[in-house]
Each structure stands twice: as C-alpha cells, then as structure tokens.
C-alpha cells in the first residue's frame, strides 16, 4: 500500500547538476534537485540503502533515503539505530532528458526505478522536498516541528479534527500522544505529528 504523502513544502535551495557531480563522493546532508530534475523512487534490495547511495553518488546521481531512529532488540538488549522510513525504497533526483537514467537499474544495491510503461515515474511534487525539510543535522527525520510535551495543539485531520488537546509525548518517528478533553476528562489519542499544529 502506498504511503500517505505529506503536503508540499516551501521552495528549497537549488544546486547545479555540475556541483552534484563534483561532490559525488561527499554525502549531502540536505539533498536538493536542480530545476530541470524531478525526484523518482527506486526499489532497493533489503538493507542495501547505504550501498546503493554510495554507488549512485559515484556515478554522479543524487540519492536520498529518509531515515528515522528505530529501537530493536538484539541479544537481549535494546539498541537504537537509523532505519529507512520506506524500507526497500529510496529517492533519486534525475533529469531523464539529459542523464543516462537506465544506469540506475544496474547500480549495485538497486533493484530498479519505479516506472510507468518504459519511463521512470516521478513522485508527487513536494514529497521528497518535504522529507528533506524534515531531515535534521544527523540525517534523521524530525517531525516535531517545534512541538514539545505539554504544548497545546490543534488536531488537523481525522475523527478528532479541529479539537484542541495537550501534547503528552512525541517520539523521534513522529508518533504523538495527545490528551483530548472530552466529558470532564482527558482521553489519550495516538496521532501522527504531521496532523498537529502548536497553538499559543
């Protein structure tokens, strides 16, 4: 099932394709697409996102993998590590009119670009830009958007839309628990942080 795409953000800083090629071996904390490019999705082999990113950069492509902190149990211990937000997928900025995009399909770690017919299918405009905007210094998604525990928030969508509540907690993956006042009590509601906005 396709994930729900977030709304498009405001414009981002633009870099040229030439600069992207010159920095192919240097990971960019905030990847951006040049004006003539679009973002495309590619299927990758499980756990090979890092490998695919490295080999794509060597070829001069600009890949991007949204990541978040994930807690896993290993040898009876809990460990926190970064994980792909869309396991098995990554995004690549391409100008299909100028770049040899078919070479992406032969890149180590990549299964293939997502296509429609025989052409790559661009992702909705603003999707990847939104994830780039939400990526912090450490390369991880941060959905908090200035939200903090105890803040008053308005719920933007879902069955509790337009209701006011108090943010109880927010995890790094963007899941929030809001205490909503109903019938002289507070009911905890689990939501996505993207569905909340802080109010004064």
Short mmCIF file of C-alpha atoms in Angstrom, two decimals:
data_model
loop_
_atom_site.label_atom_id
_atom_site.label_comp_id
_atom_site.label_asym_id
_atom_site.label_seq_id
_atom_site.Cartn_x
_atom_site.Cartn_y
_atom_site.Cartn_z
CA UNK A 1 0.00 0.00 0.00
CA UNK A 2 1.42 3.42 -0.95
CA UNK A 3 2.24 5.73 1.97
CA UNK A 4 0.22 8.87 2.54
CA UNK A 5 2.18 11.72 1.02
CA UNK A 6 2.68 14.87 3.16
CA UNK A 7 1.87 18.32 1.79
CA UNK A 8 4.41 20.14 -0.36
CA UNK A 9 6.80 22.48 1.49
CA UNK A 10 8.09 25.88 0.51
CA UNK A 11 10.94 26.17 -2.01
CA UNK A 12 14.38 24.78 -1.22
CA UNK A 13 17.93 25.85 -2.05
CA UNK A 14 18.93 24.70 -5.55
CA UNK A 15 22.31 23.25 -6.56
CA UNK A 16 23.51 22.70 -10.09
CA UNK A 17 23.99 19.28 -11.68
CA UNK A 18 27.69 20.13 -12.15
CA UNK A 19 28.20 20.68 -8.42
CA UNK A 20 26.37 17.44 -7.73
CA UNK A 21 28.77 15.53 -9.99
CA UNK A 22 31.82 17.16 -8.39
CA UNK A 23 30.67 16.11 -4.94
CA UNK A 24 29.58 12.61 -5.90
CA UNK A 25 31.61 11.01 -3.11
CA UNK A 26 30.58 13.50 -0.42
CA UNK A 27 27.21 12.76 1.24
CA UNK A 28 24.98 15.81 1.26
CA UNK A 29 23.03 16.42 4.49
CA UNK A 30 20.32 18.25 2.55
CA UNK A 31 19.96 16.84 -0.98
CA UNK A 32 18.20 19.09 -3.43
CA UNK A 33 17.06 18.68 -7.00
CA UNK A 34 18.12 21.12 -9.73
CA UNK A 35 15.31 22.94 -11.59
CA UNK A 36 15.29 20.52 -14.55
CA UNK A 37 15.16 17.42 -12.36
CA UNK A 38 12.38 15.53 -10.64
CA UNK A 39 12.55 13.04 -7.80
CA UNK A 40 11.95 9.39 -8.67
CA UNK A 41 11.56 6.32 -6.48
CA UNK A 42 13.75 3.26 -6.83
CA UNK A 43 13.33 -0.16 -5.30
CA UNK A 44 16.44 -1.39 -3.48
CA UNK A 45 17.48 -4.71 -2.03
CA UNK A 46 16.67 -5.15 1.69
CA UNK A 47 19.20 -3.40 3.90
CA UNK A 48 21.23 -2.14 0.92
CA UNK A 49 20.22 1.53 1.07
CA UNK A 50 23.72 2.65 2.17
CA UNK A 51 25.38 0.62 -0.57
CA UNK A 52 23.03 1.93 -3.24
CA UNK A 53 23.53 5.53 -2.09
CA UNK A 54 27.30 5.24 -2.26
CA UNK A 55 27.36 3.71 -5.74
CA UNK A 56 24.81 6.19 -7.08
CA UNK A 57 26.89 9.13 -5.84
CA UNK A 58 29.97 7.69 -7.52
CA UNK A 59 28.03 7.84 -10.79
CA UNK A 60 27.04 11.45 -10.17
CA UNK A 61 23.43 10.85 -9.12
CA UNK A 62 21.80 12.50 -6.10
CA UNK A 63 20.08 9.85 -3.93
CA UNK A 64 18.11 10.44 -0.76
CA UNK A 65 16.86 7.95 1.85
CA UNK A 66 14.55 9.33 4.56
CA UNK A 67 15.65 7.76 7.86
CA UNK A 68 14.43 7.68 11.44
CA UNK A 69 15.61 6.21 14.74
CA UNK A 70 14.37 2.70 15.33
CA UNK A 71 14.66 0.72 18.55
CA UNK A 72 15.35 -3.01 18.06
CA UNK A 73 16.01 -5.91 20.38
CA UNK A 74 19.36 -7.59 19.80
CA UNK A 75 20.92 -10.27 22.02
CA UNK A 76 18.53 -9.41 24.87
CA UNK A 77 19.41 -5.74 24.61
CA UNK A 78 17.57 -2.78 23.14
CA UNK A 79 19.52 -0.83 20.53
CA UNK A 80 18.62 2.36 18.72
CA UNK A 81 19.76 2.65 15.12
CA UNK A 82 18.80 4.53 11.97
CA UNK A 83 16.42 2.79 9.58
CA UNK A 84 14.83 3.65 6.25
CA UNK A 85 11.42 5.28 6.66
CA UNK A 86 10.30 3.47 3.49
CA UNK A 87 12.12 0.11 3.74
CA UNK A 88 13.21 -1.15 0.35
CA UNK A 89 12.87 2.23 -1.38
CA UNK A 90 14.92 5.36 -1.94
CA UNK A 91 14.59 8.55 -3.98
CA UNK A 92 16.86 9.79 -6.78
CA UNK A 93 16.93 13.23 -8.41
CA UNK A 94 17.04 12.80 -12.19
CA UNK A 95 16.80 14.80 -15.37
CA UNK A 96 15.56 11.97 -17.60
CA UNK A 97 16.13 14.10 -20.68
CA UNK A 98 19.86 14.56 -20.03
CA UNK A 99 21.04 11.84 -17.66
CA UNK A 100 21.56 8.18 -18.50
CA UNK A 101 18.92 7.14 -16.02
CA UNK A 102 18.90 3.49 -17.16
CA UNK A 103 22.27 3.02 -15.47
CA UNK A 104 20.46 3.40 -12.13
CA UNK A 105 18.90 -0.03 -12.71
CA UNK A 106 22.37 -1.56 -12.98
CA UNK A 107 23.69 0.06 -9.80
CA UNK A 108 24.79 -2.27 -7.00
CA UNK A 109 22.06 -2.43 -4.35
CA UNK A 110 19.29 -1.12 -6.64
CA UNK A 111 16.53 -3.38 -7.98
CA UNK A 112 15.05 -0.87 -10.43
CA UNK A 113 13.46 2.53 -10.79
CA UNK A 114 9.69 2.65 -10.33
CA UNK A 115 8.37 3.09 -13.86
CA UNK A 116 5.16 3.66 -15.79
CA UNK A 117 5.49 1.88 -19.10
CA UNK A 118 9.13 2.24 -20.12
CA UNK A 119 9.73 5.59 -18.38
CA UNK A 120 10.55 6.40 -14.74
CA UNK A 121 7.51 7.59 -12.80
CA UNK A 122 8.15 10.84 -10.86
CA UNK A 123 6.92 11.00 -7.29
CA UNK A 124 4.36 13.69 -6.40
CA UNK A 125 5.86 17.18 -6.42
CA UNK A 126 6.84 18.35 -2.96
CA UNK A 127 7.05 14.88 -1.40
CA UNK A 128 10.82 14.47 -1.23
CA UNK A 129 11.31 18.18 -0.62
CA UNK A 130 9.11 17.79 2.44
CA UNK A 131 11.23 14.92 3.77
CA UNK A 132 14.42 16.89 3.07
CA UNK A 133 12.99 19.82 5.04
CA UNK A 134 12.23 17.49 7.96
CA UNK A 135 15.72 15.96 7.98
CA UNK A 136 17.92 17.18 10.83
CA UNK A 137 21.68 17.55 11.16
CA UNK A 138 22.19 13.86 11.86
CA UNK A 139 20.35 12.75 8.73
CA UNK A 140 17.23 11.64 10.60
CA UNK A 141 13.64 12.76 10.12
CA UNK A 142 12.34 15.08 12.80
CA UNK A 143 8.57 15.50 12.72
CA UNK A 144 8.42 17.57 15.89
CA UNK A 145 8.21 20.90 14.04
CA UNK A 146 8.72 22.81 17.28
CA UNK A 147 6.19 20.70 19.18
CA UNK A 148 7.04 19.99 22.82
CA UNK A 149 5.44 17.94 25.56
CA UNK A 150 2.86 19.98 27.43
CA UNK A 151 2.11 22.27 24.48
CA UNK A 152 -1.44 22.99 23.41
CA UNK A 153 -2.10 21.61 19.94
CA UNK A 154 -4.86 21.62 17.35
CA UNK A 155 -5.65 18.34 15.56
CA UNK A 156 -5.80 18.94 11.81
CA UNK A 157 -7.36 15.75 10.44
CA UNK A 158 -9.12 12.52 11.35
CA UNK A 159 -12.08 11.94 13.66
CA UNK A 160 -10.73 14.47 16.19
CA UNK A 161 -10.08 17.22 13.61
CA UNK A 162 -10.26 20.80 14.95
CA UNK A 163 -10.20 19.64 18.57
CA UNK A 164 -7.69 21.13 20.99
CA UNK A 165 -5.55 18.93 23.18
CA UNK A 166 -2.36 18.79 25.21
CA UNK A 167 0.69 17.06 23.75
CA UNK A 168 1.64 14.30 26.16
CA UNK A 169 4.61 12.82 24.29
CA UNK A 170 6.29 12.74 20.89
CA UNK A 171 8.71 10.10 19.65
CA UNK A 172 11.51 10.56 17.05
CA UNK A 173 9.49 8.64 14.43
CA UNK A 174 6.79 11.31 14.54
CA UNK A 175 4.15 9.47 16.57
CA UNK A 176 2.42 11.69 19.11
CA UNK A 177 0.07 11.12 22.03
CA UNK A 178 -2.39 13.94 22.66
CA UNK A 179 -4.67 14.25 25.68
CA UNK A 180 -8.04 15.49 24.43
CA UNK A 181 -10.57 16.88 26.89
CA UNK A 182 -13.87 15.04 26.48
CA UNK A 183 -16.73 14.87 29.00
CA UNK A 184 -14.83 16.26 32.00
CA UNK A 185 -11.84 14.01 31.39
CA UNK A 186 -8.79 13.60 29.20
CA UNK A 187 -8.65 10.83 26.62
CA UNK A 188 -5.25 9.84 25.14
CA UNK A 189 -5.23 9.81 21.33
CA UNK A 190 -2.31 8.48 19.26
CA UNK A 191 -1.67 10.53 16.13
CA UNK A 192 0.93 11.37 13.53
CA UNK A 193 2.77 14.60 14.40
CA UNK A 194 2.03 15.86 10.88
CA UNK A 195 -1.63 16.07 11.92
CA UNK A 196 -0.86 18.54 14.73
CA UNK A 197 -0.08 22.22 14.94
CA UNK A 198 1.01 24.06 18.08
CA UNK A 199 -1.20 26.91 19.22
CA UNK A 200 -0.45 29.80 21.54
#
